[in-house]
PDB file of C-alpha atoms and ligand atoms in Angstrom:
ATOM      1  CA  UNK A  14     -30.593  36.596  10.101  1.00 90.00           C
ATOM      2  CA  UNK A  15     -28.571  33.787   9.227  1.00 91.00           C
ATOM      3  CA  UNK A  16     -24.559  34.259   8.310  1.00 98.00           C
ATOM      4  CA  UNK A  17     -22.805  33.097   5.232  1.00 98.00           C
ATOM      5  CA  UNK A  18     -20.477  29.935   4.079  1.00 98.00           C
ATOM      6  CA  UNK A  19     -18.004  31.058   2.097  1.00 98.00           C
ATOM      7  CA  UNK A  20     -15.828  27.749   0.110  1.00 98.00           C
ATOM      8  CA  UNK A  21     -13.031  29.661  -0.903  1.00 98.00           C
ATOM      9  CA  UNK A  22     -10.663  28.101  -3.469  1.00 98.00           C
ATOM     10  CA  UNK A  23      -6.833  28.793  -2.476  1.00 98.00           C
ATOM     11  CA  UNK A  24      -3.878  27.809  -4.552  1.00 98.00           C
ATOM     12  CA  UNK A  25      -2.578  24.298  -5.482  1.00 98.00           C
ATOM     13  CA  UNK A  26       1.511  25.632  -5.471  1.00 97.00           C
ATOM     14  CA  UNK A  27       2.203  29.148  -6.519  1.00 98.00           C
ATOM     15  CA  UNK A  28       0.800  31.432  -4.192  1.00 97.00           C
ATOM     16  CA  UNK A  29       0.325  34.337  -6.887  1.00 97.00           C
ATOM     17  CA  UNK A  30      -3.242  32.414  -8.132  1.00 98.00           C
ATOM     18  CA  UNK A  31      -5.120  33.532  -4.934  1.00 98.00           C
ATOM     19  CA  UNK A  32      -8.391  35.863  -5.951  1.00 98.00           C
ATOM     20  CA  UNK A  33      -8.477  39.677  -4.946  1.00 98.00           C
ATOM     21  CA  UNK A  34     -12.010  38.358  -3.360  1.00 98.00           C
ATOM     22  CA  UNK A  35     -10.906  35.226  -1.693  1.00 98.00           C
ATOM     23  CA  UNK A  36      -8.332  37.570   0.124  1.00 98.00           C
ATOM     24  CA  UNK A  37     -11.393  40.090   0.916  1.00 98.00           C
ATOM     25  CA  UNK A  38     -13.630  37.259   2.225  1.00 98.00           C
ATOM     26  CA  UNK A  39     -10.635  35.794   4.679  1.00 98.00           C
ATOM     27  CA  UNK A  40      -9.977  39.172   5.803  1.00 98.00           C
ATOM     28  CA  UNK A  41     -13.707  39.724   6.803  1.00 98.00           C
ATOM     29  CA  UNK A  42     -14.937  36.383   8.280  1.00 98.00           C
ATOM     30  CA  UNK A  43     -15.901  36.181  11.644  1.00 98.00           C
ATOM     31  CA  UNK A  44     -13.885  32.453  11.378  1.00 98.00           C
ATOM     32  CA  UNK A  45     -11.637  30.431   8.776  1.00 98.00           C
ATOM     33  CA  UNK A  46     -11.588  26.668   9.056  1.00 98.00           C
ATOM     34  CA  UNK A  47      -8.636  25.179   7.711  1.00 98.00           C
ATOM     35  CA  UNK A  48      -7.627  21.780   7.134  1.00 96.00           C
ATOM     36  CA  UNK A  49      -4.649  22.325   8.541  1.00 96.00           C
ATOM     37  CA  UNK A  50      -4.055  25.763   9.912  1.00 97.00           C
ATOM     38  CA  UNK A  51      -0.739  25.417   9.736  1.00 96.00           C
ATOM     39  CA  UNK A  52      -0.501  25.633   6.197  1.00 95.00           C
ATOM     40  CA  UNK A  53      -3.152  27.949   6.002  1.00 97.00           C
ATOM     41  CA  UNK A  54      -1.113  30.378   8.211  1.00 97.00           C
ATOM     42  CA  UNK A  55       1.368  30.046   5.465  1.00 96.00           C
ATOM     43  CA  UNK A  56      -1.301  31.795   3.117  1.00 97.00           C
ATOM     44  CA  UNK A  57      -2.585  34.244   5.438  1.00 98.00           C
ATOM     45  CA  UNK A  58       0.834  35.915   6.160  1.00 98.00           C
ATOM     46  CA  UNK A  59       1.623  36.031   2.508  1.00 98.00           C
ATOM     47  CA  UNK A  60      -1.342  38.186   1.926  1.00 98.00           C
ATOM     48  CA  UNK A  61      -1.162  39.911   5.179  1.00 98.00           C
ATOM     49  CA  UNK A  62      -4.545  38.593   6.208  1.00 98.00           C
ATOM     50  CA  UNK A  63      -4.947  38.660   9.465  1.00 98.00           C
ATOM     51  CA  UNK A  64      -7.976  36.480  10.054  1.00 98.00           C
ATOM     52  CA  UNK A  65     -10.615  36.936  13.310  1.00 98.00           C
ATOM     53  CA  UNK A  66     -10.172  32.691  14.147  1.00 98.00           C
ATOM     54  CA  UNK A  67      -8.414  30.001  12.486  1.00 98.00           C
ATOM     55  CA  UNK A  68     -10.133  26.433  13.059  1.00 98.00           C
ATOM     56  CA  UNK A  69      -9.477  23.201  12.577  1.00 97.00           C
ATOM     57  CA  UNK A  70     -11.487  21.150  10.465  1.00 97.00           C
ATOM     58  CA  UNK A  71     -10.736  18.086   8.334  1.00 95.00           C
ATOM     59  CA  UNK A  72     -11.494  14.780   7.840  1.00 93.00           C
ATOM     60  CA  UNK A  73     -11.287  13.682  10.887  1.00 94.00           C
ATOM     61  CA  UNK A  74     -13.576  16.029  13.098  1.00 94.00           C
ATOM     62  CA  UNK A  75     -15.784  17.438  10.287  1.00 93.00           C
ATOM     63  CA  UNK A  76     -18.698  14.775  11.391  1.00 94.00           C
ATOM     64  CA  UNK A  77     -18.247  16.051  14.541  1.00 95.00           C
ATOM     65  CA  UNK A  78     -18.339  19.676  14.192  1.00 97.00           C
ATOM     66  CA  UNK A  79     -20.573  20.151  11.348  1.00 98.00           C
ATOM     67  CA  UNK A  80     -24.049  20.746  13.712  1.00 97.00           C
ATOM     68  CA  UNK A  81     -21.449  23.219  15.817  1.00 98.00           C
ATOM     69  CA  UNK A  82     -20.821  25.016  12.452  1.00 98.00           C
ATOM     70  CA  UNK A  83     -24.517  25.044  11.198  1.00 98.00           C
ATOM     71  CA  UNK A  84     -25.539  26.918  14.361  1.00 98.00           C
ATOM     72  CA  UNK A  85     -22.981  29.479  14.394  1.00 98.00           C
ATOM     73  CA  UNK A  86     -23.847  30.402  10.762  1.00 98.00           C
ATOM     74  CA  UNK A  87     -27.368  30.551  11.789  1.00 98.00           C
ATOM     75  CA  UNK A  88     -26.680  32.645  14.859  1.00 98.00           C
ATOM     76  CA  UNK A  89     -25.550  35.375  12.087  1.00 98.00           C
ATOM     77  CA  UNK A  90     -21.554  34.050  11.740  1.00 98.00           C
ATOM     78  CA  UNK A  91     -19.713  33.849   8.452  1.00 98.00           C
ATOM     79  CA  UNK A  92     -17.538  31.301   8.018  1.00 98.00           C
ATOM     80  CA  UNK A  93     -14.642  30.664   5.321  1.00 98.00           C
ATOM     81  CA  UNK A  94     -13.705  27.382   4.467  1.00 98.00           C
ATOM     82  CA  UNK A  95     -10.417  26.507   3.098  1.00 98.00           C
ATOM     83  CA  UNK A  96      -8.560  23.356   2.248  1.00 97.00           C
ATOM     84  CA  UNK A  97      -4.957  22.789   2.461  1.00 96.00           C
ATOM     85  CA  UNK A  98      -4.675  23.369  -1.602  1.00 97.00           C
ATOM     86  CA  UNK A  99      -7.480  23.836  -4.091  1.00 98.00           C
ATOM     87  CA  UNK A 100     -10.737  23.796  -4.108  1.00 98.00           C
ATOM     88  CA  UNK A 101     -13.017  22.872  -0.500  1.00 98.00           C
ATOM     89  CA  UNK A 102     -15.078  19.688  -1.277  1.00 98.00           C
ATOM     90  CA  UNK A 103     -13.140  18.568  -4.086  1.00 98.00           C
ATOM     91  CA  UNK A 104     -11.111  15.399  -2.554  1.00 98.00           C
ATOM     92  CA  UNK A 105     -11.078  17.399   0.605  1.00 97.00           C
ATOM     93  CA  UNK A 106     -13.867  18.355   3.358  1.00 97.00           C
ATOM     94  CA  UNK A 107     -16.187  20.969   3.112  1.00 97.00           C
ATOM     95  CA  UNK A 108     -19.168  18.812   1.226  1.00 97.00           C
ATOM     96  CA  UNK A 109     -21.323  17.975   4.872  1.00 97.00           C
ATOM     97  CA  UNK A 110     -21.089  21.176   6.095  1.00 98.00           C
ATOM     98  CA  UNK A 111     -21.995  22.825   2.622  1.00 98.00           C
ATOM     99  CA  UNK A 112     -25.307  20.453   2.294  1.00 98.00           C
ATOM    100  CA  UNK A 113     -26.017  21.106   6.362  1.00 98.00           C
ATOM    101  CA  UNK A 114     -26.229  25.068   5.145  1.00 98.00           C
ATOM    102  CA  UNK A 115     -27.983  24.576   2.618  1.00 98.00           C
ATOM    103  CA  UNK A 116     -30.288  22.000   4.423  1.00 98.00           C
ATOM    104  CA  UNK A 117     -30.981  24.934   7.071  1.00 98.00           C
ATOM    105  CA  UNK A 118     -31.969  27.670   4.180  1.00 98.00           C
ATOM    106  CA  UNK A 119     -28.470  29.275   5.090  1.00 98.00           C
ATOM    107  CA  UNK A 120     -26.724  31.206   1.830  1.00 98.00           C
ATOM    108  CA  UNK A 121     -23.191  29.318   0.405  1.00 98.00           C
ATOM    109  CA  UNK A 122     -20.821  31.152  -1.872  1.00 98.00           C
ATOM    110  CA  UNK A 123     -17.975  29.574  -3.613  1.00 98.00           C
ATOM    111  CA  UNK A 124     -14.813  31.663  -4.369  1.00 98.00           C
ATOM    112  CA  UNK A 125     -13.830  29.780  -7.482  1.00 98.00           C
ATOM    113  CA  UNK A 126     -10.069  29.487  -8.184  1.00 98.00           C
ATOM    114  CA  UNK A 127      -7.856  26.583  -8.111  1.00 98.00           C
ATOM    115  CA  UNK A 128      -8.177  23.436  -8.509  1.00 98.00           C
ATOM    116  CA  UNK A 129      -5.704  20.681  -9.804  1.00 98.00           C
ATOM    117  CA  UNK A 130      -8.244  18.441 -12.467  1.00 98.00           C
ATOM    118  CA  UNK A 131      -8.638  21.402 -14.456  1.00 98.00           C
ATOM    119  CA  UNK A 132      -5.162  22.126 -15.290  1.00 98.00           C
ATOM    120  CA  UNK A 133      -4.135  18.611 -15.664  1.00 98.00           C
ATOM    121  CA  UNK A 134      -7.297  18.203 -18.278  1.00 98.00           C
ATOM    122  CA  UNK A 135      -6.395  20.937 -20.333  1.00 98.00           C
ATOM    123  CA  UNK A 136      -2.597  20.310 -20.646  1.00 98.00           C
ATOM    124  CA  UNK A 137      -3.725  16.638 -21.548  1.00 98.00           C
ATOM    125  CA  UNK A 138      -4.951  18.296 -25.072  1.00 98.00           C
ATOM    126  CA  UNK A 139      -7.704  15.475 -24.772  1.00 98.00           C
ATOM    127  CA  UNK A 140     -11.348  15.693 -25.758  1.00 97.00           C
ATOM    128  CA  UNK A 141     -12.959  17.896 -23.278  1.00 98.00           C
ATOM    129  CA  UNK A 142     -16.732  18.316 -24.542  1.00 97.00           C
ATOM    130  CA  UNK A 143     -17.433  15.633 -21.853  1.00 97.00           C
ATOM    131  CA  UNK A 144     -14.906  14.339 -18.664  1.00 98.00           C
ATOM    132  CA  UNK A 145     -15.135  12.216 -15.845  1.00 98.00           C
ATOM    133  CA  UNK A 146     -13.433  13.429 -12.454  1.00 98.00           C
ATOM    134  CA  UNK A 147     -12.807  10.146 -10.592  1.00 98.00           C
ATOM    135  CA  UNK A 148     -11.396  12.159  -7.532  1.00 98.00           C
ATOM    136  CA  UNK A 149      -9.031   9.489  -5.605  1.00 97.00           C
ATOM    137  CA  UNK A 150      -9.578   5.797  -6.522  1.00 96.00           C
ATOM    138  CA  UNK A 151      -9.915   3.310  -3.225  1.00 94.00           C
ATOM    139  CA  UNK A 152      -6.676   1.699  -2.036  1.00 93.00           C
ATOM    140  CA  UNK A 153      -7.642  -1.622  -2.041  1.00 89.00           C
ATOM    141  CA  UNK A 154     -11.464  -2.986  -2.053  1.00 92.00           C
ATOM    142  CA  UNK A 155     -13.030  -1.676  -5.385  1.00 94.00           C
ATOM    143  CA  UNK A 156     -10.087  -0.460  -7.257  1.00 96.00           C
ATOM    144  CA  UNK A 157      -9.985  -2.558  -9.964  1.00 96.00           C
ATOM    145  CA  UNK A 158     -13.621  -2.462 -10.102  1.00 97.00           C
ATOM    146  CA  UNK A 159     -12.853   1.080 -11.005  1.00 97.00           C
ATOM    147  CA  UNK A 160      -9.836   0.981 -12.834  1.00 97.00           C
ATOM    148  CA  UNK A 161     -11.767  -1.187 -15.106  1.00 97.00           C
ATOM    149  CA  UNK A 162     -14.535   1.314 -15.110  1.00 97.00           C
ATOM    150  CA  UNK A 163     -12.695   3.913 -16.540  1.00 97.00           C
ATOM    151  CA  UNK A 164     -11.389   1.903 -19.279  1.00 98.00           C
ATOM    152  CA  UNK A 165     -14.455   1.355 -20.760  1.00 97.00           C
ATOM    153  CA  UNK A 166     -15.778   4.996 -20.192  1.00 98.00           C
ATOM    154  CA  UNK A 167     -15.997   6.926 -23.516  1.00 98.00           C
ATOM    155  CA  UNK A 168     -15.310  10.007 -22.000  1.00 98.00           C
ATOM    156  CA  UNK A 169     -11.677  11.325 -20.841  1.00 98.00           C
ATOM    157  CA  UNK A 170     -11.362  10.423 -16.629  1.00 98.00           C
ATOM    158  CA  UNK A 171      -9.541  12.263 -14.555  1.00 98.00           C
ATOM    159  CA  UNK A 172      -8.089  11.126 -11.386  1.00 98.00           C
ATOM    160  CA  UNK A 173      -6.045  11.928  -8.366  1.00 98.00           C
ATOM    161  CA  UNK A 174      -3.218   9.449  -7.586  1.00 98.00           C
ATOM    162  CA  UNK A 175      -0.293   8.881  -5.504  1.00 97.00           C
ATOM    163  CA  UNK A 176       3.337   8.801  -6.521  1.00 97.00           C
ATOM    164  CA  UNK A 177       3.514   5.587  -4.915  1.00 96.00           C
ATOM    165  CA  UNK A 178       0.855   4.088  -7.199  1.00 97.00           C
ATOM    166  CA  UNK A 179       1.462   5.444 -10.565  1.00 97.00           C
ATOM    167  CA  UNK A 180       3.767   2.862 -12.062  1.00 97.00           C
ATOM    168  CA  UNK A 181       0.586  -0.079 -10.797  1.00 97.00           C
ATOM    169  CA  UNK A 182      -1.976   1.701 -11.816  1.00 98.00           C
ATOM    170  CA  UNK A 183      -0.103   2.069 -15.601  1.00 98.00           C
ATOM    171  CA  UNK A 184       0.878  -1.382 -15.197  1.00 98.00           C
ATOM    172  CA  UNK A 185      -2.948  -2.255 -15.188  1.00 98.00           C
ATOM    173  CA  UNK A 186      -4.009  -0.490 -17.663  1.00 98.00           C
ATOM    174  CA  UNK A 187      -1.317  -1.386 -20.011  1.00 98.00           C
ATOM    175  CA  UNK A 188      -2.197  -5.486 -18.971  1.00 98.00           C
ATOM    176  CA  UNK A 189      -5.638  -4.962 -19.265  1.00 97.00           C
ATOM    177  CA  UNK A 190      -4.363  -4.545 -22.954  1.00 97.00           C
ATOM    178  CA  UNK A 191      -4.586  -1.032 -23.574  1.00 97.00           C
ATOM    179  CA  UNK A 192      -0.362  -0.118 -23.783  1.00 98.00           C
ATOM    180  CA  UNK A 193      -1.355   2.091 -26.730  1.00 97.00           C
ATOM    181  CA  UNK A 194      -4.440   3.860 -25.363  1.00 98.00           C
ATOM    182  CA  UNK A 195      -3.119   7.366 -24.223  1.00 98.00           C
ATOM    183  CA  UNK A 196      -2.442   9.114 -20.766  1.00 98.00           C
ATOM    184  CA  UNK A 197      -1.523  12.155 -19.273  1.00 98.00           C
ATOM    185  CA  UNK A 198       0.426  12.088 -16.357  1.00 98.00           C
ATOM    186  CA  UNK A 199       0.990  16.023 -14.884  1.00 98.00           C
ATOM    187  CA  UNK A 200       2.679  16.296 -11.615  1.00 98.00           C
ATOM    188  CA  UNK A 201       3.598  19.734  -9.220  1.00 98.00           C
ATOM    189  CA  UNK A 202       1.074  21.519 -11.059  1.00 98.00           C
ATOM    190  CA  UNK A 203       1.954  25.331 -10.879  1.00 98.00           C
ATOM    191  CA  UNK A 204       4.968  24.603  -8.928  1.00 98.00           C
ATOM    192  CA  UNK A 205       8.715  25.246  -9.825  1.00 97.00           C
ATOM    193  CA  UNK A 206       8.740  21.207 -11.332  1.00 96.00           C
ATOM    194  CA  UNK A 207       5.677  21.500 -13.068  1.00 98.00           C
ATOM    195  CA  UNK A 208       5.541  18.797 -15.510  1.00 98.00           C
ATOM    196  CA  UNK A 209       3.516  17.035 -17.739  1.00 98.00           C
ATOM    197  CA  UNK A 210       3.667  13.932 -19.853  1.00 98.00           C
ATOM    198  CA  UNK A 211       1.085  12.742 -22.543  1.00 98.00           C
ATOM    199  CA  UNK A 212       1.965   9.488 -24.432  1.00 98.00           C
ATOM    200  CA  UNK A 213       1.004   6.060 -24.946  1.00 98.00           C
ATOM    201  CA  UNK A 214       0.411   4.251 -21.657  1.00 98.00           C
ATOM    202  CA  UNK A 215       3.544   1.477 -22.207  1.00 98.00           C
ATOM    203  CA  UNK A 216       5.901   4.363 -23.008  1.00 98.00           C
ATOM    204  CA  UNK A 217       4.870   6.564 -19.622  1.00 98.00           C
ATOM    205  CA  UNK A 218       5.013   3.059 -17.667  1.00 98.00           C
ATOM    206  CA  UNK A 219       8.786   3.140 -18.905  1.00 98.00           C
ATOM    207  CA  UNK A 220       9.564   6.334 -17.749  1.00 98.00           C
ATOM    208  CA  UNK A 221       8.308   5.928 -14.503  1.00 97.00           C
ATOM    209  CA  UNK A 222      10.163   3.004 -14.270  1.00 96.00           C
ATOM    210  CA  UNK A 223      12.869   4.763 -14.949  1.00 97.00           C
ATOM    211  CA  UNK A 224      12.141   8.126 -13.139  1.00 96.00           C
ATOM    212  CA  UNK A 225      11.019   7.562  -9.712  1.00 95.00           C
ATOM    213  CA  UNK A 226       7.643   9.650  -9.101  1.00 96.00           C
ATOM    214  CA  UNK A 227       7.959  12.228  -7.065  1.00 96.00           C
ATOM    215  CA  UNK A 228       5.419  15.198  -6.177  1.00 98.00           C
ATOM    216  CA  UNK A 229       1.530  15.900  -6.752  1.00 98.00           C
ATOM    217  CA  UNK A 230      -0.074  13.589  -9.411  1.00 98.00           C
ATOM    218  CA  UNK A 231      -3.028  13.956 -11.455  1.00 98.00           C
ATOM    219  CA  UNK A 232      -3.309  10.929 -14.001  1.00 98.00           C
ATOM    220  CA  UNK A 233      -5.712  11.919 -17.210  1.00 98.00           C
ATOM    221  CA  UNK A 234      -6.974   8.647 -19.223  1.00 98.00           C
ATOM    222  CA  UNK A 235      -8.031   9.463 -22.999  1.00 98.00           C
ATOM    223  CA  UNK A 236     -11.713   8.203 -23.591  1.00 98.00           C
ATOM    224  CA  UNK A 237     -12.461   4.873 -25.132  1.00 97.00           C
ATOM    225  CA  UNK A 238     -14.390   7.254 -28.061  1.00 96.00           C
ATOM    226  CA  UNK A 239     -11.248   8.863 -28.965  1.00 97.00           C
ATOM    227  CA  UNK A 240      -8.879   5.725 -28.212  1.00 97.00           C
ATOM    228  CA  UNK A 241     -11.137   3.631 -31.051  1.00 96.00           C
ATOM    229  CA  UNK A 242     -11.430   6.315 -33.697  1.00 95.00           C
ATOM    230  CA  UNK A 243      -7.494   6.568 -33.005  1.00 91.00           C
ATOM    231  CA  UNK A 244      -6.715   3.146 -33.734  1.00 91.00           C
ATOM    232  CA  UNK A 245      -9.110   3.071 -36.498  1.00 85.00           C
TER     233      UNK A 245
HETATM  234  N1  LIG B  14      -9.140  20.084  -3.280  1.00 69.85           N
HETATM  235  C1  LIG B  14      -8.021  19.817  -4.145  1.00 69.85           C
HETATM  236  C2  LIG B  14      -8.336  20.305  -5.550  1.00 69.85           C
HETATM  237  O1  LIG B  14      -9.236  21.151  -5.689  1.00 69.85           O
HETATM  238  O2  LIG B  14      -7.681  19.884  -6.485  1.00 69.85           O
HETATM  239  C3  LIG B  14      -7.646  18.353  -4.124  1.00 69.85           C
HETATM  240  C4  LIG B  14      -7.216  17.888  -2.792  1.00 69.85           C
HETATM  241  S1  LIG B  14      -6.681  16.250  -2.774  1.00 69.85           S
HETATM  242  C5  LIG B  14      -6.666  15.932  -1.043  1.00 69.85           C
HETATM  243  C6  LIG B  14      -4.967  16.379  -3.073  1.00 69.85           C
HETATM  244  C7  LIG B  14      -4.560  15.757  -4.404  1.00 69.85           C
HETATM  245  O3  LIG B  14      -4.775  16.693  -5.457  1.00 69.85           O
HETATM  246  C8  LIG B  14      -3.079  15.434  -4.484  1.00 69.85           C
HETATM  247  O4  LIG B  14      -2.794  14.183  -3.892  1.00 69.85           O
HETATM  248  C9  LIG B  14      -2.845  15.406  -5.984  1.00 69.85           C
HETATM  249  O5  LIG B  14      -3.310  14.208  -6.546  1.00 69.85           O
HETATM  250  C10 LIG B  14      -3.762  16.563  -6.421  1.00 69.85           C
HETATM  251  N2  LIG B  14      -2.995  17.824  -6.426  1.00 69.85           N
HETATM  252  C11 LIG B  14      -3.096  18.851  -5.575  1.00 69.85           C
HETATM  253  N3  LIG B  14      -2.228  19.829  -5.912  1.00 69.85           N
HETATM  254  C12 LIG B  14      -1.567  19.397  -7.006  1.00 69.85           C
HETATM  255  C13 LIG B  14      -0.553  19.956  -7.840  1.00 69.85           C
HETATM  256  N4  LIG B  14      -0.026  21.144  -7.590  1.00 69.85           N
HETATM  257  N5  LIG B  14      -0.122  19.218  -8.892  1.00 69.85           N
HETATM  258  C14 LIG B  14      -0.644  18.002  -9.154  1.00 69.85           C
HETATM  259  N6  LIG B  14      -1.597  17.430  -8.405  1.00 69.85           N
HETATM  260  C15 LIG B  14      -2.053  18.119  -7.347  1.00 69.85           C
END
């Protein structure tokens, strides 16, 4: 009989938001793959887990060891999945080897828990009935393409971005004409300098100016809907 994936969600800064079960699950797998297993050892010894294997597996050899993976499971293993912080396939690897399971009839389970969109949506206090999640936009080829994109989406985006891009990617939206649409700009999520910032895009472009980002960034753009009936 085949084994089961387990993508188990671990936290995004404050190590108190692990679940009872995602502790269970780590402590019972016949192998944890970790981004980097260096930071999941970090985890592991604050819950006193002590798990059967810790693997590698990221980006850059999760082509590659997928088809490994898929047969162990099917030989009978169970596998955990984590990623460095958050949530496995959300901006991080764990996608190919979920759709390979389920491609070969094996059973996935996802250990909900953190993950650092949500947060940053709700603090935004934007419509929520419908979002976007953008995930992280391309560096160079494409990015305005999408930048431009979510301008013109009615429905709030959500996007991961890099302190070293913040103040250009305000900078665009602001002379794409849209200095008084609204953003929400929350950084260290959970961590001891959580912050977040909603305000008109010109007046966050002059903070960061000011302040020089620093940290984990989630940028939140306000929906075109509610940015007309706003300006009204
Ligand atoms: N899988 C993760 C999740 O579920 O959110 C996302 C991983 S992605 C590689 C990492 C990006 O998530 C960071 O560059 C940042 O944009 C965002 N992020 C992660 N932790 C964060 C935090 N504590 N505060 C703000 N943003 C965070």
């Amino acid at each position: 009989m085949s084994g089961i994936l387990y993508l188990v969600a671990t936290p995004i800064g404050n190590l108190g938001d692990f679940s009872f079960r995602g502790v269970e699950i780590l402590k019972a797998a016949d192998r944890v793959l970790a981004e980097d297993t260096r930071n999941t050892k970090y985890l592991l010894n604050h819950y006193d887990i002590q798990a059967k294997t810790l693997e590698p597996f990221h980006a850059h050899n999760e082509y590659k060891k997928v088809y490994f993976y898929t047969q162990k499971l099917q030989d009978g293993e169970s596998i955990a999945l984590v990623s460095d912080a958050g949530t496995p396939a959300i901006s991080d690897p764990g996608f190919l080897l979920c759709e390979s399971a389920l491609n070969n009839n094996i059973q996935v389970e996802v250990i909900p828990g953190p993950t650092a969109f949500v947060p940053a949506l709700i603090k935004s206090g934007f419509a929520l009935h419908r979002f976007v999640y953008e995930g992280f936009l391309p560096l160079k080829k494409g990015r305005k393409t999408r930048l431009d994109a979510m301008l013109s989406t009615s429905a709030t985006t959500v996007f991961y971005e890099s302190p070293r891009r913040i103040v250009k990617t305000l900078a665009y939206f602001e002379a794409a004409g849209f200095g008084q649409r609204k953003a929400s700009v929350s950084r260290e999520l959970t961590k001891k300098f959580e912050e977040t910032r909603t305000d008109y895009i010109s007046n966050l472009l002059e903070y960061f100016n000011e302040t020089t980002p620093k940290g984990e960034f989630v940028v939140v753009l306000e929906g075109s809907e509610q940015y007309e009936s706003r300006i009204k």
